[in-house]
Amino acid sequence: MLPLHVTTWDAPQARDDQVILIHGTMTWGLAAFAGQQPLASHRRILVVDRRGFGASPDTEQSDYDVDADDIVGLMDRPTHLVGHSYGGVVAILAAVRRPELVRSLALIEPSALAVAADHPVVAAALENNRRYVAASRSMSAEEYLLAAYGAGEHAIPEPREFAVRAAGTALRERPCWEADLPVDALRPHDYPKLVLAGTWETAQSAYRSSVGEALIVTAGIVARRIGARLHRVPGADHEPHRQRPNEVNRLLLQLWDEAGTVASTRGGGGG
């Protein structure tokens, strides 16, 4: 059995496919994806706590490569992968490793900055990230949590003990923004792909300049390289699935229905 805590939202009617939701850092499955629970009326959904987060066991170092193998271990049927931020990097790797089981791929503000490292905005963000990580090494989990939420853009998620634990794991996390991802390997596959990003116009200017602009650029480059449709969600920044759940849910459901049509066309069932 995998060392993960997984919450399963079962659909009323059995289907041949499933959805796996993969959260980012500083959070956990149910905190990240509470707004997606209505989608369980359409598909069986697995809400994963990555190692070191939520109710999953501790890990010495959170690692996107290990996480990707964990996700692959849950792919026992055709799967729609949905990954946010760090989880977007994990979703890319899982899709590369088991492409025959991927029914669709949705990346929400993927923190795959290395893919776009040639862009000057992204290159500057990568350098800022490296400095920030080096400066935070001496922080406690509580200090890191307060520093991460200090700008007041988002409230600290509850329960607080899960939030503190997530901060502690994030301090030991392998930086996903340094990942050398084989994104071009995804382009030839015909399953539908979607990249979602916020428009960031409502974010504080410092937050947008330090984080948002690089993620906006990255989303566009990742979408182009994997052959995905790019959709910008108005009024959202780094968490469009939480800030605009109705719009994001509508887009995800459209993606999954499109995937069912593609699968039927190629003789893979109508899930």
Coordinates of N, CA and C in Angstrom, one line a residue, residues 29-217:
G29 N -4.5 18.0 0.3 CA -5.6 17.8 -0.6 C -6.9 18.5 -0.4
L30 N -7.5 18.2 0.8 CA -8.8 18.8 1.0 C -8.8 20.3 1.1
A31 N -7.7 20.9 1.7 CA -7.6 22.3 1.8 C -7.5 22.9 0.4
A32 N -6.8 22.3 -0.5 CA -6.6 22.8 -1.8 C -7.8 22.7 -2.7
F33 N -8.5 21.6 -2.6 CA -9.5 21.2 -3.6 C -10.9 21.1 -3.1
A34 N -11.2 21.7 -2.0 CA -12.6 21.7 -1.5 C -13.6 22.1 -2.5
G35 N -13.2 23.1 -3.3 CA -14.2 23.7 -4.2 C -14.4 22.8 -5.4
Q36 N -13.7 21.7 -5.5 CA -13.9 20.7 -6.6 C -14.8 19.6 -6.2
Q37 N -15.2 19.5 -5.0 CA -16.0 18.4 -4.6 C -17.3 18.2 -5.4
P38 N -18.0 19.3 -5.9 CA -19.2 19.1 -6.7 C -18.9 18.2 -8.0
L39 N -17.6 18.2 -8.4 CA -17.3 17.4 -9.6 C -17.5 15.9 -9.4
A40 N -17.6 15.5 -8.1 CA -17.7 14.1 -7.8 C -19.1 13.5 -8.3
S41 N -20.0 14.4 -8.6 CA -21.2 13.9 -9.2 C -21.0 13.4 -10.7
H42 N -19.8 13.7 -11.2 CA -19.6 13.3 -12.6 C -18.5 12.2 -12.7
R43 N -17.5 12.2 -11.8 CA -16.4 11.3 -11.9 C -16.0 10.9 -10.5
R44 N -15.4 9.7 -10.4 CA -14.7 9.3 -9.1 C -13.4 10.1 -9.0
I45 N -13.2 10.7 -7.8 CA -12.1 11.7 -7.7 C -11.3 11.2 -6.5
L46 N -10.0 11.1 -6.7 CA -9.0 10.8 -5.6 C -8.3 12.2 -5.3
V47 N -8.4 12.5 -4.0 CA -7.8 13.8 -3.5 C -6.6 13.3 -2.7
V48 N -5.4 13.6 -3.2 CA -4.2 13.1 -2.6 C -3.6 14.1 -1.6
D49 N -3.1 13.6 -0.5 CA -2.1 14.3 0.3 C -0.7 13.8 0.0
R50 N 0.1 14.7 -0.6 CA 1.5 14.2 -0.9 C 2.2 13.9 0.4
R51 N 3.3 13.1 0.3 CA 4.1 12.8 1.4 C 4.5 14.0 2.2
G52 N 4.3 14.0 3.5 CA 4.6 15.1 4.4 C 3.6 16.1 4.5
F53 N 2.4 15.9 3.8 CA 1.3 16.9 3.9 C 0.0 16.3 4.3
G54 N -0.8 17.1 4.9 CA -2.1 16.6 5.3 C -2.0 15.4 6.3
A55 N -2.7 14.3 6.0 CA -2.7 13.1 6.8 C -1.7 12.0 6.3
S56 N -0.9 12.3 5.3 CA 0.1 11.4 4.8 C 1.3 11.3 5.7
P57 N 2.0 10.2 5.7 CA 3.2 10.1 6.6 C 4.3 11.2 6.3
D58 N 5.1 11.4 7.3 CA 6.3 12.3 7.1 C 7.2 11.8 6.1
T59 N 8.1 12.7 5.6 CA 9.2 12.3 4.7 C 10.4 13.2 5.0
E60 N 11.5 12.6 4.8 CA 12.7 13.4 5.0 C 12.8 14.6 4.1
Q61 N 12.5 14.4 2.8 CA 12.5 15.4 1.8 C 11.3 15.2 0.8
S62 N 10.4 16.2 0.8 CA 9.4 16.1 -0.3 C 10.1 16.2 -1.6
D63 N 9.7 15.3 -2.6 CA 10.4 15.2 -3.8 C 9.4 14.9 -4.9
Y64 N 9.4 15.8 -6.0 CA 8.5 15.6 -7.1 C 8.6 14.3 -7.8
D65 N 9.9 13.8 -7.9 CA 10.1 12.5 -8.5 C 9.4 11.3 -7.8
V66 N 9.5 11.4 -6.5 CA 8.9 10.4 -5.6 C 7.3 10.5 -5.7
D67 N 6.9 11.8 -5.6 CA 5.5 12.0 -5.7 C 4.9 11.5 -7.0
A68 N 5.6 11.7 -8.1 CA 5.1 11.2 -9.4 C 4.9 9.7 -9.4
D69 N 5.9 9.0 -8.8 CA 5.8 7.5 -8.7 C 4.5 7.2 -7.8
D70 N 4.3 7.9 -6.8 CA 3.1 7.7 -5.9 C 1.8 7.8 -6.8
I71 N 1.8 8.9 -7.6 CA 0.6 9.1 -8.4 C 0.4 8.0 -9.4
V72 N 1.5 7.6 -10.0 CA 1.4 6.5 -11.0 C 0.9 5.2 -10.3
G73 N 1.3 5.0 -9.0 CA 0.7 3.9 -8.3 C -0.8 3.9 -8.1
L74 N -1.4 5.1 -8.2 CA -2.8 5.2 -8.1 C -3.5 5.1 -9.4
M75 N -2.8 5.1 -10.5 CA -3.4 5.0 -11.8 C -3.7 3.6 -12.2
D76 N -4.7 3.0 -11.7 CA -5.1 1.7 -12.0 C -6.2 1.6 -13.1
R77 N -6.5 2.7 -13.7 CA -7.5 2.8 -14.7 C -7.2 4.1 -15.5
P78 N -7.9 4.4 -16.6 CA -7.7 5.7 -17.3 C -8.0 6.8 -16.3
T79 N -7.0 7.8 -16.3 CA -7.0 8.8 -15.3 C -6.9 10.2 -15.9
H80 N -7.7 11.1 -15.3 CA -7.6 12.5 -15.6 C -6.7 13.1 -14.5
L81 N -5.5 13.7 -14.9 CA -4.6 14.2 -13.9 C -4.8 15.7 -13.8
V82 N -4.9 16.2 -12.6 CA -5.1 17.7 -12.3 C -4.1 18.1 -11.3
G83 N -3.1 18.9 -11.6 CA -2.1 19.3 -10.7 C -2.0 20.8 -10.6
H84 N -1.9 21.3 -9.3 CA -1.7 22.7 -9.1 C -0.3 23.0 -8.6
S85 N 0.4 24.0 -9.1 CA 1.6 24.5 -8.7 C 2.7 23.4 -8.6
Y86 N 3.2 23.1 -7.5 CA 4.1 21.9 -7.4 C 3.5 20.7 -7.9
G87 N 2.2 20.5 -7.6 CA 1.5 19.3 -8.1 C 1.4 19.3 -9.6
G88 N 1.5 20.4 -10.3 CA 1.5 20.5 -11.7 C 2.8 19.8 -12.3
V89 N 3.9 20.0 -11.6 CA 5.2 19.4 -11.9 C 5.0 17.9 -11.7
V90 N 4.4 17.4 -10.6 CA 4.2 16.0 -10.4 C 3.3 15.4 -11.4
A91 N 2.2 16.1 -11.8 CA 1.3 15.6 -12.9 C 2.0 15.4 -14.2
I92 N 2.9 16.4 -14.6 CA 3.6 16.2 -15.8 C 4.5 15.0 -15.8
L93 N 5.2 14.7 -14.7 CA 6.1 13.6 -14.6 C 5.2 12.3 -14.6
A94 N 4.1 12.3 -13.9 CA 3.3 11.1 -13.9 C 2.7 10.8 -15.3
A95 N 2.4 11.9 -16.1 CA 1.8 11.7 -17.4 C 2.9 11.1 -18.4
V96 N 4.1 11.6 -18.2 CA 5.2 11.1 -19.0 C 5.5 9.6 -18.7
R97 N 5.4 9.2 -17.5 CA 5.7 7.8 -17.1 C 4.6 6.8 -17.5
R98 N 3.4 7.2 -17.5 CA 2.3 6.3 -17.9 C 1.3 6.9 -18.9
P99 N 1.8 7.3 -20.0 CA 0.9 8.0 -21.0 C -0.3 7.2 -21.4
E100 N -0.2 5.9 -21.4 CA -1.3 5.1 -21.9 C -2.5 5.1 -20.9
L101 N -2.2 5.6 -19.7 CA -3.3 5.6 -18.7 C -3.9 7.0 -18.5
V102 N -3.3 8.0 -19.2 CA -3.7 9.4 -19.1 C -4.9 9.6 -20.0
R103 N -6.0 10.0 -19.4 CA -7.2 10.4 -20.2 C -7.2 11.9 -20.5
S104 N -6.8 12.7 -19.6 CA -6.6 14.1 -19.9 C -5.6 14.7 -18.8
L105 N -5.1 15.9 -19.1 CA -4.1 16.5 -18.2 C -4.5 18.0 -18.1
A106 N -4.6 18.4 -16.8 CA -4.9 19.8 -16.5 C -3.9 20.3 -15.5
L107 N -3.2 21.4 -15.9 CA -2.2 22.0 -15.1 C -2.7 23.4 -14.6
I108 N -2.7 23.6 -13.3 CA -3.2 24.9 -12.8 C -2.0 25.7 -12.2
E109 N -1.7 26.8 -12.9 CA -0.5 27.6 -12.5 C 0.7 26.7 -12.2
P110 N 1.2 25.9 -13.1 CA 2.3 24.9 -12.8 C 3.6 25.7 -12.5
S111 N 4.2 25.3 -11.5 CA 5.5 25.9 -11.1 C 6.7 25.3 -11.8
A112 N 6.6 25.1 -13.1 CA 7.6 24.5 -13.9 C 8.5 25.6 -14.5
L113 N 9.1 26.4 -13.6 CA 9.8 27.6 -14.1 C 11.0 27.3 -15.0
A114 N 11.6 26.1 -14.7 CA 12.8 25.8 -15.5 C 12.5 25.6 -17.0
V115 N 11.2 25.2 -17.3 CA 10.8 25.1 -18.7 C 10.9 26.4 -19.4
A116 N 10.7 27.5 -18.7 CA 10.7 28.8 -19.3 C 11.9 29.6 -18.8
A117 N 13.0 29.0 -18.4 CA 14.1 29.7 -17.8 C 14.8 30.7 -18.7
D118 N 14.6 30.5 -20.1 CA 15.3 31.4 -21.0 C 14.6 32.8 -21.0
H119 N 13.4 32.9 -20.5 CA 12.7 34.2 -20.5 C 13.3 35.0 -19.3
P120 N 13.6 36.3 -19.6 CA 14.2 37.1 -18.5 C 13.4 37.2 -17.2
V121 N 12.1 37.3 -17.4 CA 11.2 37.4 -16.2 C 11.3 36.2 -15.3
V122 N 11.3 35.0 -16.0 CA 11.4 33.8 -15.3 C 12.8 33.6 -14.7
A123 N 13.8 33.9 -15.5 CA 15.2 33.8 -15.0 C 15.4 34.6 -13.7
A124 N 14.8 35.8 -13.7 CA 14.9 36.6 -12.5 C 14.2 36.0 -11.3
A125 N 13.0 35.4 -11.6 CA 12.2 34.8 -10.5 C 13.0 33.5 -10.0
L126 N 13.6 32.8 -10.8 CA 14.4 31.6 -10.4 C 15.5 32.1 -9.4
E127 N 16.2 33.1 -9.8 CA 17.3 33.6 -8.9 C 16.7 34.1 -7.6
N128 N 15.6 34.8 -7.6 CA 14.9 35.2 -6.4 C 14.5 34.1 -5.5
N129 N 14.0 33.0 -6.2 CA 13.6 31.8 -5.4 C 14.8 31.2 -4.7
R130 N 15.9 31.1 -5.4 CA 17.1 30.5 -4.8 C 17.6 31.3 -3.6
R131 N 17.5 32.6 -3.7 CA 17.9 33.4 -2.6 C 17.0 33.3 -1.4
Y132 N 15.7 33.2 -1.7 CA 14.7 33.1 -0.7 C 14.8 31.7 0.1
V133 N 15.1 30.7 -0.7 CA 15.2 29.3 -0.1 C 16.5 29.3 0.8
A134 N 17.5 29.9 0.4 CA 18.8 30.0 1.2 C 18.6 30.7 2.4
A135 N 17.8 31.8 2.4 CA 17.6 32.7 3.5 C 16.6 32.0 4.5
S136 N 15.8 31.1 4.1 CA 14.8 30.5 4.9 C 15.2 29.2 5.6
R137 N 16.4 28.8 5.3 CA 16.9 27.5 5.9 C 16.9 27.5 7.4
S138 N 17.1 28.6 8.0 CA 17.2 28.7 9.5 C 15.8 28.9 10.2
M139 N 14.8 29.0 9.4 CA 13.5 29.3 9.9 C 12.8 28.0 10.5
S140 N 12.0 28.2 11.5 CA 11.1 27.1 12.0 C 9.9 27.0 11.1
A141 N 9.2 25.9 11.2 CA 8.0 25.8 10.4 C 7.0 26.9 10.6
E142 N 6.8 27.3 11.9 CA 5.9 28.4 12.2 C 6.4 29.7 11.6
E143 N 7.6 30.0 11.7 CA 8.2 31.2 11.1 C 8.0 31.2 9.6
Y144 N 8.2 30.1 9.0 CA 8.1 30.0 7.5 C 6.6 30.2 7.1
L145 N 5.7 29.6 7.9 CA 4.3 29.7 7.6 C 3.9 31.2 7.6
L146 N 4.3 31.9 8.7 CA 4.0 33.3 8.8 C 4.6 34.2 7.7
A147 N 5.8 33.8 7.4 CA 6.5 34.5 6.3 C 5.8 34.3 4.9
A148 N 5.3 33.1 4.7 CA 4.6 32.8 3.4 C 3.3 33.5 3.3
Y149 N 2.6 33.7 4.4 CA 1.3 34.3 4.4 C 1.3 35.7 4.9
G150 N 2.5 36.3 5.1 CA 2.6 37.6 5.7 C 2.1 38.7 4.9
A151 N 2.1 38.5 3.5 CA 1.6 39.6 2.7 C 0.1 39.7 2.8
G152 N -0.6 38.8 3.4 CA -2.1 38.9 3.6 C -2.9 38.6 2.3
E153 N -2.3 38.0 1.3 CA -3.0 37.7 0.1 C -4.0 36.6 0.3
H154 N -3.7 35.6 1.2 CA -4.5 34.5 1.5 C -4.5 34.2 2.9
A155 N -5.6 33.6 3.5 CA -5.6 33.3 4.9 C -4.9 31.9 5.1
I156 N -4.3 31.7 6.2 CA -3.7 30.5 6.6 C -4.8 29.4 6.7
P157 N -4.6 28.3 5.9 CA -5.7 27.3 5.9 C -5.8 26.6 7.3
E158 N -6.9 26.0 7.5 CA -7.2 25.3 8.8 C -7.4 23.8 8.5
P159 N -7.0 22.9 9.4 CA -6.5 23.2 10.7 C -5.1 23.7 10.7
R160 N -4.8 24.6 11.7 CA -3.5 25.2 11.7 C -2.3 24.2 11.8
E161 N -2.6 23.1 12.6 CA -1.5 22.1 12.7 C -1.1 21.5 11.4
F162 N -2.1 21.3 10.5 CA -1.8 20.9 9.2 C -1.0 21.9 8.4
A163 N -1.3 23.2 8.6 CA -0.6 24.3 7.9 C 0.8 24.4 8.4
V164 N 1.0 24.2 9.7 CA 2.4 24.3 10.2 C 3.2 23.1 9.7
R165 N 2.6 21.9 9.6 CA 3.3 20.7 9.1 C 3.6 20.9 7.7
A166 N 2.7 21.5 6.9 CA 2.9 21.7 5.5 C 4.1 22.7 5.3
A167 N 4.2 23.7 6.1 CA 5.3 24.6 6.1 C 6.6 23.9 6.4
G168 N 6.6 23.0 7.4 CA 7.8 22.3 7.7 C 8.3 21.4 6.6
T169 N 7.3 20.7 5.9 CA 7.7 19.9 4.8 C 8.2 20.8 3.6
A170 N 7.6 21.9 3.4 CA 8.0 22.8 2.3 C 9.4 23.3 2.5
L171 N 9.8 23.5 3.8 CA 11.2 23.9 4.0 C 12.2 22.8 3.6
R172 N 11.8 21.6 3.5 CA 12.7 20.5 3.1 C 12.4 19.9 1.7
E173 N 11.6 20.7 1.0 CA 11.1 20.2 -0.3 C 12.2 20.4 -1.4
R174 N 12.3 19.4 -2.3 CA 13.1 19.6 -3.5 C 12.5 20.6 -4.4
P175 N 13.2 21.7 -4.7 CA 12.5 22.8 -5.5 C 12.0 22.3 -6.8
C176 N 10.7 22.4 -7.0 CA 10.1 21.9 -8.3 C 10.4 22.9 -9.4
W177 N 10.7 24.1 -9.1 CA 10.9 25.1 -10.1 C 12.3 24.9 -10.7
E178 N 13.1 24.0 -10.2 CA 14.4 23.6 -10.8 C 14.3 22.4 -11.7
A179 N 13.1 21.8 -11.7 CA 12.9 20.5 -12.4 C 13.1 20.6 -13.9
D180 N 14.0 19.7 -14.4 CA 14.2 19.5 -15.8 C 13.1 18.6 -16.4
L181 N 12.0 19.1 -16.8 CA 10.9 18.3 -17.2 C 10.8 18.0 -18.7
P182 N 10.5 16.8 -19.0 CA 10.5 16.4 -20.5 C 9.1 16.7 -21.1
V183 N 8.8 18.0 -21.1 CA 7.5 18.5 -21.5 C 7.2 18.2 -23.0
D184 N 8.2 18.2 -23.8 CA 8.0 17.9 -25.2 C 7.5 16.5 -25.5
A185 N 7.8 15.6 -24.5 CA 7.3 14.2 -24.7 C 5.8 14.1 -24.6
L186 N 5.1 15.1 -24.0 CA 3.7 15.1 -23.9 C 3.0 15.6 -25.1
R187 N 3.6 16.3 -26.0 CA 2.9 16.9 -27.1 C 2.3 15.9 -28.1
P188 N 3.0 14.8 -28.4 CA 2.5 13.9 -29.4 C 1.2 13.2 -29.0
H189 N 0.9 13.1 -27.7 CA -0.3 12.4 -27.2 C -1.5 13.1 -27.5
D190 N -2.6 12.4 -27.9 CA -3.8 13.0 -28.4 C -4.8 13.3 -27.3
Y191 N -4.6 12.9 -26.1 CA -5.5 13.3 -25.1 C -5.5 14.8 -24.8
P192 N -6.7 15.3 -24.5 CA -6.8 16.8 -24.3 C -6.0 17.3 -23.1
K193 N -5.4 18.5 -23.3 CA -4.6 19.1 -22.3 C -5.0 20.5 -22.1
L194 N -5.0 21.0 -20.8 CA -5.4 22.3 -20.5 C -4.5 22.9 -19.4
V195 N -4.0 24.1 -19.7 CA -3.3 24.9 -18.7 C -4.1 26.1 -18.2
L196 N -4.3 26.2 -16.9 CA -5.1 27.3 -16.3 C -4.1 28.2 -15.6
A197 N -4.4 29.5 -15.8 CA -3.6 30.5 -15.1 C -4.5 31.7 -14.7
G198 N -4.1 32.3 -13.6 CA -4.9 33.5 -13.2 C -4.5 34.7 -14.1
T199 N -5.3 35.7 -14.0 CA -4.9 37.0 -14.7 C -4.1 37.9 -13.8
W200 N -4.2 37.7 -12.5 CA -3.4 38.4 -11.5 C -3.7 39.9 -11.4
E201 N -4.7 40.4 -12.0 CA -4.9 41.8 -12.0 C -5.4 42.3 -10.6
T202 N -5.9 41.4 -9.8 CA -6.4 41.8 -8.5 C -5.4 41.5 -7.4
A203 N -4.3 40.9 -7.7 CA -3.2 40.7 -6.7 C -2.4 41.9 -6.4
Q204 N -1.9 42.0 -5.2 CA -1.0 43.1 -4.8 C 0.1 43.1 -5.7
S205 N 0.6 44.4 -6.0 CA 1.6 44.6 -7.0 C 2.9 43.8 -6.7
A206 N 3.3 43.8 -5.4 CA 4.5 43.1 -5.1 C 4.4 41.6 -5.3
Y207 N 3.2 41.1 -5.0 CA 3.0 39.6 -5.2 C 3.0 39.3 -6.7
R208 N 2.4 40.1 -7.5 CA 2.3 39.9 -8.9 C 3.7 40.0 -9.5
S209 N 4.5 41.0 -9.1 CA 5.8 41.2 -9.7 C 6.8 40.1 -9.2
S210 N 6.7 39.6 -8.0 CA 7.7 38.7 -7.5 C 7.3 37.2 -7.9
V211 N 6.0 36.9 -8.0 CA 5.6 35.6 -8.3 C 4.7 35.5 -9.6
G212 N 3.7 36.3 -9.7 CA 2.7 36.2 -10.7 C 3.3 36.3 -12.2
E213 N 4.1 37.3 -12.4 CA 4.5 37.5 -13.8 C 5.3 36.3 -14.3
A214 N 6.1 35.7 -13.5 CA 6.9 34.5 -13.9 C 6.0 33.3 -14.2
L215 N 4.9 33.2 -13.3 CA 4.0 32.1 -13.5 C 3.1 32.3 -14.7
I216 N 2.8 33.5 -15.0 CA 2.0 33.8 -16.2 C 2.8 33.4 -17.5
V217 N 4.1 33.8 -17.5 CA 4.9 33.4 -18.7 C 5.1 31.9 -18.7

